[in-house]
Short mmCIF file of C-alpha atoms and ligand atoms in Angstrom, two decimals:
data_model
loop_
_atom_site.label_atom_id
_atom_site.label_comp_id
_atom_site.label_asym_id
_atom_site.label_seq_id
_atom_site.Cartn_x
_atom_site.Cartn_y
_atom_site.Cartn_z
CA MET N 181 51.20 92.46 42.06
CA ALA N 182 54.09 90.59 43.62
CA ILE N 183 57.46 92.08 44.50
CA ALA N 184 59.75 91.49 41.50
CA LEU N 185 63.36 90.35 41.54
CA LEU N 186 65.87 92.96 40.44
CA LYS N 187 67.75 91.55 37.47
CA LEU N 188 71.48 91.43 38.17
CA PRO N 189 73.06 94.38 36.29
CA TYR N 190 76.02 92.15 35.18
CA GLU N 191 76.72 88.49 34.45
CA LYS N 192 77.28 86.15 37.39
CA ASP N 193 80.95 85.63 36.44
CA ALA N 194 81.60 89.33 35.83
CA LEU N 195 82.94 90.08 39.32
CA ALA N 196 85.48 87.22 39.32
CA PRO N 197 88.09 86.75 40.63
CA HIS N 198 86.99 89.14 43.40
CA ILE N 199 83.59 87.49 43.85
CA SER N 200 83.28 84.11 42.19
CA ALA N 201 80.39 83.09 39.94
CA GLU N 202 79.62 80.37 42.50
CA THR N 203 79.21 82.91 45.31
CA LEU N 204 77.09 85.21 43.17
CA ASP N 205 74.93 82.33 41.97
CA PHE N 206 74.21 81.14 45.52
CA HIS N 207 73.80 84.68 46.81
CA TYR N 208 71.35 85.73 44.10
CA GLU N 209 69.41 82.53 43.43
CA LYS N 210 69.24 81.06 46.93
CA HIS N 211 69.48 83.94 49.38
CA TYR N 212 68.09 87.00 47.54
CA ALA N 213 65.48 85.14 45.48
CA GLY N 214 64.58 83.23 48.64
CA TYR N 215 63.79 86.44 50.56
CA VAL N 216 61.65 87.74 47.70
CA LYS N 217 59.76 84.46 47.35
CA LYS N 218 59.16 84.23 51.09
CA LEU N 219 57.99 87.84 51.20
CA ASN N 220 55.53 87.33 48.37
CA GLY N 221 54.12 84.29 50.17
CA LEU N 222 53.72 86.25 53.42
CA ILE N 223 51.98 89.28 51.88
CA ALA N 224 49.76 87.41 49.42
CA GLU N 225 46.11 88.23 50.02
CA THR N 226 46.93 90.68 52.85
CA GLU N 227 46.59 94.48 52.93
CA LEU N 228 50.30 94.67 52.03
CA ALA N 229 49.96 92.69 48.78
CA GLU N 230 49.65 95.79 46.59
CA GLU N 231 52.21 97.92 48.42
CA LYS N 232 55.63 98.96 47.16
CA LEU N 233 58.59 97.29 48.86
CA GLU N 234 59.64 100.54 50.61
CA ASN N 235 56.13 100.96 52.05
CA ILE N 236 56.04 97.37 53.30
CA ILE N 237 59.29 98.03 55.16
CA GLN N 238 57.99 101.28 56.72
CA LYS N 239 54.68 99.71 57.71
CA THR N 240 56.12 96.62 59.42
CA TYR N 241 59.28 98.07 61.03
CA THR N 242 57.84 98.65 64.50
CA ASP N 243 55.23 95.88 64.46
CA ASP N 244 56.57 92.78 66.24
CA SER N 245 53.72 90.66 64.89
CA LYS N 246 55.00 91.37 61.36
CA SER N 247 58.73 90.80 61.95
CA ALA N 248 58.92 87.97 59.38
CA ILE N 249 57.48 90.27 56.71
CA PHE N 250 59.83 93.08 57.75
CA ASN N 251 62.89 90.81 57.72
CA ASN N 252 62.20 89.41 54.25
CA ALA N 253 61.18 92.78 52.81
CA ALA N 254 64.23 94.54 54.23
CA GLN N 255 66.55 91.79 52.99
CA ALA N 256 64.95 92.00 49.52
CA TRP N 257 65.53 95.77 49.48
CA ASN N 258 69.05 95.60 50.94
CA HIS N 259 70.14 93.00 48.37
CA SER N 260 68.73 94.87 45.39
CA PHE N 261 70.66 97.92 46.65
CA TYR N 262 73.82 95.84 47.08
CA TRP N 263 73.67 94.47 43.51
CA GLN N 264 73.64 98.07 42.27
CA SER N 265 76.33 99.26 44.68
CA ILE N 266 78.92 97.10 42.92
CA LYS N 267 80.13 96.60 39.36
CA PRO N 268 82.97 94.92 37.44
CA ASN N 269 86.12 97.08 37.47
CA GLY N 270 84.68 99.34 40.14
CA GLY N 271 86.29 100.69 43.30
CA GLY N 272 89.17 103.05 43.77
CA ASP N 273 89.02 106.83 43.98
CA PRO N 274 85.55 108.30 43.43
CA SER N 275 84.88 111.17 41.06
CA GLY N 276 82.06 113.67 40.68
CA ALA N 277 79.91 115.10 43.44
CA ILE N 278 80.56 112.27 45.90
CA ALA N 279 84.33 112.92 45.85
CA LYS N 280 83.73 116.52 46.98
CA LYS N 281 81.19 115.51 49.57
CA LEU N 282 83.44 112.82 51.05
CA LYS N 283 86.02 115.55 51.54
CA SER N 284 83.68 118.07 53.14
CA ASP N 285 81.64 115.67 55.29
CA LEU N 286 84.04 112.85 56.21
CA GLY N 287 87.49 114.34 55.70
CA GLY N 288 88.20 112.68 52.36
CA TYR N 289 88.29 109.31 50.61
CA ASP N 290 90.92 107.78 52.91
CA LYS N 291 88.80 108.62 55.95
CA PHE N 292 85.77 107.06 54.25
CA VAL N 293 87.75 103.86 53.54
CA GLU N 294 88.86 103.68 57.17
CA GLU N 295 85.34 104.23 58.57
CA PHE N 296 83.56 101.99 56.07
CA LYS N 297 85.94 99.10 56.66
CA LYS N 298 85.69 99.55 60.43
CA ALA N 299 81.88 99.49 60.23
CA GLY N 300 81.92 96.26 58.21
CA VAL N 301 84.51 94.48 60.32
CA SER N 302 82.95 95.50 63.65
CA GLN N 303 79.39 94.44 62.77
CA PHE N 304 79.04 91.45 65.11
CA GLY N 305 77.41 88.55 63.28
CA SER N 306 75.33 89.25 60.18
CA GLY N 307 74.51 92.67 58.81
CA TRP N 308 75.42 95.52 56.50
CA ALA N 309 77.71 98.55 56.34
CA TRP N 310 76.39 101.70 54.65
CA LEU N 311 77.23 105.13 53.41
CA VAL N 312 74.09 107.19 54.00
CA LEU N 313 72.82 110.75 54.04
CA ARG N 314 71.46 111.89 57.37
CA GLY N 315 69.95 115.34 57.11
CA GLY N 316 71.98 116.00 53.96
CA LYS N 317 75.29 114.98 55.53
CA LEU N 318 77.28 111.81 54.78
CA GLU N 319 77.60 109.23 57.50
CA VAL N 320 78.98 105.67 57.67
CA ILE N 321 76.78 103.31 59.67
CA LYS N 322 76.22 99.59 60.17
CA THR N 323 72.98 97.67 60.64
CA SER N 324 72.41 94.24 62.08
CA ASN N 325 70.73 91.26 60.38
CA ALA N 326 67.98 92.55 58.05
CA ASP N 327 67.81 96.07 59.48
CA THR N 328 67.89 98.80 56.86
CA PRO N 329 68.52 102.58 57.00
CA ILE N 330 65.38 103.32 54.98
CA ALA N 331 63.33 102.16 57.98
CA ASP N 332 64.87 105.07 59.91
CA GLY N 333 64.25 107.55 57.11
CA LEU N 334 67.92 107.77 56.09
CA LYS N 335 68.99 107.95 52.44
CA PRO N 336 71.38 105.08 51.55
CA LEU N 337 74.05 105.74 48.92
CA LEU N 338 76.13 102.54 49.14
CA THR N 339 76.07 99.23 50.97
CA VAL N 340 78.15 96.14 51.54
CA ASP N 341 76.65 92.84 52.65
CA VAL N 342 78.67 91.37 55.52
CA TRP N 343 76.54 88.28 56.05
CA GLU N 344 78.88 85.29 55.72
CA HIS N 345 76.90 84.04 52.68
CA ALA N 346 78.23 87.08 50.77
CA TYR N 347 81.89 86.08 51.02
CA TYR N 348 82.47 82.75 52.77
CA LEU N 349 83.07 80.58 49.66
CA ASP N 350 85.74 83.03 48.44
CA TYR N 351 87.20 84.46 51.66
CA GLN N 352 86.12 82.01 54.41
CA ASN N 353 86.36 83.89 57.72
CA ARG N 354 88.46 86.76 56.30
CA ARG N 355 85.79 89.46 56.27
CA ASP N 356 88.48 92.18 56.36
CA ASP N 357 89.99 90.88 53.07
CA TYR N 358 86.51 90.85 51.50
CA LEU N 359 86.00 94.47 52.59
CA ASP N 360 89.42 95.55 51.26
CA MET N 361 88.57 93.91 47.93
CA TYR N 362 85.09 95.49 47.86
CA ILE N 363 86.51 98.99 48.40
CA LYS N 364 89.38 98.53 45.93
CA ASN N 365 87.61 96.62 43.14
CA LEU N 366 83.83 96.75 43.32
CA ILE N 367 82.28 100.04 44.50
CA ASN N 368 80.10 101.53 41.78
CA TRP N 369 80.74 105.26 42.33
CA ASP N 370 78.50 106.13 39.38
CA PHE N 371 75.61 104.53 41.24
CA VAL N 372 76.56 106.41 44.42
CA ASN N 373 76.59 109.69 42.47
CA SER N 374 73.19 108.85 40.95
CA GLN N 375 71.75 108.29 44.46
CA LEU N 376 73.28 111.53 45.68
CA ALA N 377 71.85 113.58 42.79
FE1 FE2 Y 206 73.30 88.62 51.25
#
């Protein structure tokens, strides 16, 4: 049983002009599929070969001798979560339970936007910005390289990939423009609500 690729929930040109088909094609086929392929090669015929992706991440997180497995497993998980965090014609004001919770836990949508953008911009080098639940309360965090909140037992609700490969063809070095666009045009609040439920 190998780890399977998550099928993209939309066509590769469906996020244009915000994210081009070229970016999504490289990101999915080269980067994401590359992590999954590498991972399957590393776990083949080991005690991890039959494990679920989440378990592989938990079991290798603190083991330096298994950092290659952790990195590829975490990147496989983070990307499959990112594909679901976004959708065509997404973004803007949230509705449903998350709208209420943003108000009670973070001070409202505008505060979330401010914090989420700050987390993404200030992540030095490669990494991810997240909206997570920590002990039932919303929190905005960032992680570096492959690191993932599920390794720390947090519950992710939303993520944005701030590795350059996620935006460079469309935005070059302008990570802040990519984050503005992501917040305004891509966030899949239905998915966030489904994770919160
Ligand atoms: Fe990526």
